[in-house]
C-alpha cells in the first residue's frame, strides 16, 4: 500500500546538538519529497525538498537525505535551536494517477535549553 | 504579503448546523486545497481545485462541499456538521497541481462540533 510514516513520534535534543528525523515511504512511484515544519498554532511551512534523482540536498542548517533502496528519507538539522521546536512532516508526491501528496503523521521535536 | 488567509480561526457548531470556511491566497497560485488535521493522523486531503473552475475529491470528501469562487478564493462548506468533523482545517495553495508541488498553508481553522 501507500504510506508515509515516521519512525519516532517524538524527539528530544539538547540545544546545539544535531537532530535527525526519519521517514519511511512505501510507494516506489514517489518522485518528489518535501519536509514541512509546523509550529504550534500555525500551518505547516516548507523547509526543504528533494527529487528522486538526488540522494542529498542541503539548505541552511538542514539536510535531506534520500535512500531509494530502502525507501527512507531523513531530515538533519545542524546545531538545533529552541526555535526548531515544532512538528515535522515528510510528504511524498506521486506523479502517477494525477495529483497526490501523502503526508506522514509527524514527529514532534523538543529542544532542551 | 499575506499568503494564504483563512477565516474564521475558531468556530463552535452544534450537530446539524452548517457553516462555510473561507480561504483566499494572494500569490496567483493555480491550485488550492483543503486539508483536515486530526491528532496522530497527519494531514488528509478533503478536496482540491487544480485550477479555477475545477474541483476534485480528495481522500476524505464525505460531508463537505467546495467552491472555487475565482482564482484567489476556495471555500469549504459543511452542510450538516457532525462531531466527527471536529478538526483543524487547513487551506493551502500551490503554483501547480502536478509534479513539483510545494504547498503554502494558511494558519488553520479550529472547528468543534458539539
CSV table of C-alpha atoms in Angstrom, one decimal:
chain,number,residue,atom,x,y,z
A,1,UNK,CA,0.0,0.0,0.0
A,2,UNK,CA,0.9,3.6,0.0
A,3,UNK,CA,2.1,5.1,3.2
A,4,UNK,CA,4.5,7.7,4.6
A,5,UNK,CA,5.5,7.1,8.2
A,6,UNK,CA,7.9,8.3,10.8
A,7,UNK,CA,10.0,6.1,13.0
A,8,UNK,CA,9.8,8.3,16.1
A,9,UNK,CA,6.8,10.2,17.1
A,10,UNK,CA,8.8,12.5,19.5
A,11,UNK,CA,12.4,13.5,19.6
A,12,UNK,CA,14.1,15.4,22.4
A,13,UNK,CA,17.6,17.0,21.8
A,14,UNK,CA,19.9,19.4,23.6
A,15,UNK,CA,20.3,22.8,22.2
A,16,UNK,CA,23.3,22.9,19.9
A,17,UNK,CA,23.2,19.2,19.1
A,18,UNK,CA,22.3,17.8,15.7
A,19,UNK,CA,18.8,16.4,15.1
A,20,UNK,CA,17.8,13.6,12.8
A,21,UNK,CA,14.2,13.0,11.9
A,22,UNK,CA,13.4,9.9,9.9
A,23,UNK,CA,10.6,9.0,7.5
A,24,UNK,CA,9.8,5.8,5.6
A,25,UNK,CA,7.7,5.6,2.5
A,26,UNK,CA,6.4,2.6,0.7
A,27,UNK,CA,5.5,3.8,-2.8
A,28,UNK,CA,8.3,3.4,-5.3
A,29,UNK,CA,6.4,5.7,-7.7
A,30,UNK,CA,7.0,8.7,-5.5
A,31,UNK,CA,9.4,11.1,-7.2
A,32,UNK,CA,9.4,14.2,-5.1
A,33,UNK,CA,9.6,14.6,-1.3
A,34,UNK,CA,9.1,17.6,0.9
A,35,UNK,CA,9.7,18.3,4.6
A,36,UNK,CA,7.4,20.7,6.4
A,37,UNK,CA,7.7,22.3,9.8
A,38,UNK,CA,4.6,23.1,11.8
A,39,UNK,CA,4.9,25.3,14.9
A,40,UNK,CA,2.1,25.4,17.5
A,41,UNK,CA,-1.0,27.2,16.2
A,42,UNK,CA,0.3,27.6,12.7
A,43,UNK,CA,0.1,25.9,9.4
A,44,UNK,CA,2.9,23.7,8.0
A,45,UNK,CA,5.8,25.6,6.4
A,46,UNK,CA,8.1,24.3,3.6
A,47,UNK,CA,11.6,23.5,4.8
A,48,UNK,CA,13.3,21.6,2.0
A,49,UNK,CA,12.6,19.3,-0.8
A,50,UNK,CA,14.3,16.6,-2.9
A,51,UNK,CA,13.7,14.9,-6.1
A,52,UNK,CA,14.0,11.1,-6.5
A,53,UNK,CA,17.1,11.6,-8.8
A,54,UNK,CA,19.0,13.0,-5.9
A,55,UNK,CA,20.4,11.4,-2.8
A,56,UNK,CA,21.2,14.6,-0.8
A,57,UNK,CA,20.2,18.2,-0.7
A,58,UNK,CA,21.4,20.9,1.7
A,59,UNK,CA,19.8,24.1,2.9
A,60,UNK,CA,20.6,26.5,5.6
A,61,UNK,CA,21.3,24.2,8.7
A,62,UNK,CA,19.1,21.5,7.2
A,63,UNK,CA,20.0,18.5,5.0
A,64,UNK,CA,17.6,16.0,3.5
A,65,UNK,CA,18.9,12.5,2.6
A,66,UNK,CA,17.0,10.1,0.3
A,67,UNK,CA,17.7,6.4,0.2
A,68,UNK,CA,15.6,4.9,-2.5
A,69,UNK,CA,16.9,1.4,-1.9
A,70,UNK,CA,15.2,1.2,1.4
A,71,UNK,CA,12.6,3.9,0.8
A,72,UNK,CA,13.9,6.1,3.6
A,73,UNK,CA,14.0,9.9,4.0
A,74,UNK,CA,15.7,11.8,6.7
A,75,UNK,CA,15.9,15.4,7.8
A,76,UNK,CA,19.0,16.6,9.6
A,77,UNK,CA,19.1,19.8,11.5
A,78,UNK,CA,22.5,21.1,12.5
A,79,UNK,CA,23.1,23.0,15.7
A,80,UNK,CA,19.5,22.7,16.8
A,81,UNK,CA,18.0,25.8,18.3
A,82,UNK,CA,14.9,26.4,20.5
A,83,UNK,CA,13.2,27.9,17.5
A,84,UNK,CA,13.4,24.5,15.8
A,85,UNK,CA,10.9,23.0,18.3
A,86,UNK,CA,7.9,22.0,16.2
A,87,UNK,CA,6.3,19.1,14.5
A,88,UNK,CA,8.0,17.9,11.3
A,89,UNK,CA,6.1,16.2,8.5
A,90,UNK,CA,7.5,14.5,5.5
A,91,UNK,CA,5.4,14.3,2.4
A,92,UNK,CA,5.7,12.3,-0.8
A,93,UNK,CA,4.4,13.3,-4.2
A,94,UNK,CA,3.2,10.8,-6.7
A,95,UNK,CA,3.0,11.6,-10.4
A,96,UNK,CA,1.0,8.6,-11.4
A,97,UNK,CA,-2.8,8.8,-11.3
A,98,UNK,CA,-2.7,12.6,-11.2
A,99,UNK,CA,-2.0,14.8,-8.2
A,100,UNK,CA,-1.4,13.0,-4.9
A,101,UNK,CA,0.5,14.1,-1.9
A,102,UNK,CA,0.7,11.8,1.1
A,103,UNK,CA,1.7,13.3,4.5
A,104,UNK,CA,3.3,11.3,7.3
A,105,UNK,CA,1.8,11.6,10.8
A,106,UNK,CA,4.6,13.9,12.0
A,107,UNK,CA,7.4,13.9,14.6
A,108,UNK,CA,7.5,16.4,17.4
A,109,UNK,CA,10.9,17.8,18.1
A,110,UNK,CA,11.7,19.2,21.6
A,111,UNK,CA,14.8,21.3,22.0
A,112,UNK,CA,16.1,21.5,25.6
A,113,UNK,CA,18.0,24.6,26.6
B,1,UNK,CA,2.4,39.7,1.7
B,2,UNK,CA,-0.5,37.8,3.4
B,3,UNK,CA,0.0,34.4,1.6
B,4,UNK,CA,-3.0,32.2,2.4
B,5,UNK,CA,-5.7,33.7,4.7
B,6,UNK,CA,-8.4,31.6,6.4
B,7,UNK,CA,-11.5,32.6,8.3
B,8,UNK,CA,-12.7,32.0,10.9
B,9,UNK,CA,-9.8,30.9,13.1
B,10,UNK,CA,-12.2,29.3,15.6
B,11,UNK,CA,-15.8,28.1,15.4
B,12,UNK,CA,-18.1,26.0,17.5
B,13,UNK,CA,-21.1,24.4,16.0
B,14,UNK,CA,-23.9,22.2,17.1
B,15,UNK,CA,-24.6,19.0,15.3
B,16,UNK,CA,-26.6,19.6,12.2
B,17,UNK,CA,-25.6,23.3,11.8
B,18,UNK,CA,-24.0,24.4,8.6
B,19,UNK,CA,-21.0,26.7,8.0
B,20,UNK,CA,-18.5,27.8,5.4
B,21,UNK,CA,-14.8,28.2,5.8
B,22,UNK,CA,-13.3,30.8,3.7
B,23,UNK,CA,-9.8,30.8,2.1
B,24,UNK,CA,-8.0,33.3,-0.1
B,25,UNK,CA,-4.5,33.4,-1.5
B,26,UNK,CA,-2.6,36.4,-3.0
B,27,UNK,CA,0.2,34.5,-4.7
B,28,UNK,CA,-1.5,34.0,-8.0
B,29,UNK,CA,-1.4,30.2,-7.5
B,30,UNK,CA,-3.4,28.0,-9.7
B,31,UNK,CA,-4.2,25.2,-7.3
B,32,UNK,CA,-5.9,25.3,-3.9
B,33,UNK,CA,-6.6,22.6,-1.3
B,34,UNK,CA,-8.5,21.9,1.8
B,35,UNK,CA,-7.0,19.5,4.4
B,36,UNK,CA,-8.0,18.4,7.8
B,37,UNK,CA,-5.6,17.6,10.6
B,38,UNK,CA,-6.5,15.2,13.4
B,39,UNK,CA,-4.2,14.1,16.2
B,40,UNK,CA,-1.8,11.4,15.2
B,41,UNK,CA,-3.2,11.2,11.6
B,42,UNK,CA,-1.3,13.9,9.8
B,43,UNK,CA,-3.0,15.9,7.1
B,44,UNK,CA,-5.7,14.4,5.0
B,45,UNK,CA,-6.9,15.9,1.7
B,46,UNK,CA,-10.6,16.8,1.6
B,47,UNK,CA,-11.0,18.5,-1.8
B,48,UNK,CA,-8.7,20.3,-4.1
B,49,UNK,CA,-9.0,22.6,-7.1
B,50,UNK,CA,-6.3,22.1,-9.7
B,51,UNK,CA,-7.3,25.3,-11.5
B,52,UNK,CA,-10.0,27.9,-11.5
B,53,UNK,CA,-13.3,26.3,-12.4
B,54,UNK,CA,-12.4,22.7,-11.4
B,55,UNK,CA,-12.7,20.8,-8.1
B,56,UNK,CA,-12.0,17.2,-7.3
B,57,UNK,CA,-12.4,14.9,-4.3
B,58,UNK,CA,-9.5,14.1,-2.1
B,59,UNK,CA,-9.1,11.3,0.5
B,60,UNK,CA,-12.0,12.3,2.8
B,61,UNK,CA,-14.6,14.3,0.9
B,62,UNK,CA,-17.8,12.9,2.6
B,63,UNK,CA,-19.8,15.6,4.4
B,64,UNK,CA,-18.1,18.5,2.6
B,65,UNK,CA,-18.6,20.7,-0.4
B,66,UNK,CA,-16.3,23.2,-2.0
B,67,UNK,CA,-16.5,26.2,-4.3
B,68,UNK,CA,-13.6,27.7,-6.3
B,69,UNK,CA,-15.1,31.2,-6.4
B,70,UNK,CA,-12.3,32.6,-8.5
B,71,UNK,CA,-8.5,32.2,-8.8
B,72,UNK,CA,-8.0,33.6,-5.3
B,73,UNK,CA,-10.8,32.1,-3.3
B,74,UNK,CA,-11.7,28.5,-2.3
B,75,UNK,CA,-14.4,27.8,0.2
B,76,UNK,CA,-15.2,24.7,2.2
B,77,UNK,CA,-18.8,24.1,3.3
B,78,UNK,CA,-20.2,21.8,5.9
B,79,UNK,CA,-23.9,21.4,5.2
B,80,UNK,CA,-24.8,19.4,8.3
B,81,UNK,CA,-22.0,19.3,10.8
B,82,UNK,CA,-21.2,16.1,12.7
B,83,UNK,CA,-19.0,15.6,15.8
B,84,UNK,CA,-16.6,13.5,13.5
B,85,UNK,CA,-15.9,16.8,11.7
B,86,UNK,CA,-14.3,18.3,14.8
B,87,UNK,CA,-10.8,19.0,13.5
B,88,UNK,CA,-8.3,21.7,12.4
B,89,UNK,CA,-8.8,22.6,8.8
B,90,UNK,CA,-6.0,24.0,6.6
B,91,UNK,CA,-6.3,25.7,3.3
B,92,UNK,CA,-3.3,25.5,1.1
B,93,UNK,CA,-2.3,26.7,-2.4
B,94,UNK,CA,0.4,25.8,-4.9
B,95,UNK,CA,1.6,27.1,-8.2
B,96,UNK,CA,0.7,23.8,-9.9
B,97,UNK,CA,-1.1,20.6,-9.1
B,98,UNK,CA,1.1,18.0,-10.8
B,99,UNK,CA,4.8,17.3,-10.4
B,100,UNK,CA,6.8,19.5,-8.1
B,101,UNK,CA,4.2,20.8,-5.7
B,102,UNK,CA,5.2,22.9,-2.7
B,103,UNK,CA,2.2,23.8,-0.7
B,104,UNK,CA,1.7,27.1,1.1
B,105,UNK,CA,-0.6,26.7,4.1
B,106,UNK,CA,-2.9,29.1,5.9
B,107,UNK,CA,-2.8,29.3,9.7
B,108,UNK,CA,-5.8,26.9,10.2
B,109,UNK,CA,-9.4,27.0,11.4
B,110,UNK,CA,-10.2,25.1,14.5
B,111,UNK,CA,-13.7,23.6,14.3
B,112,UNK,CA,-15.5,22.0,17.2
B,113,UNK,CA,-18.9,20.3,16.6
B,114,UNK,CA,-20.9,19.5,19.7
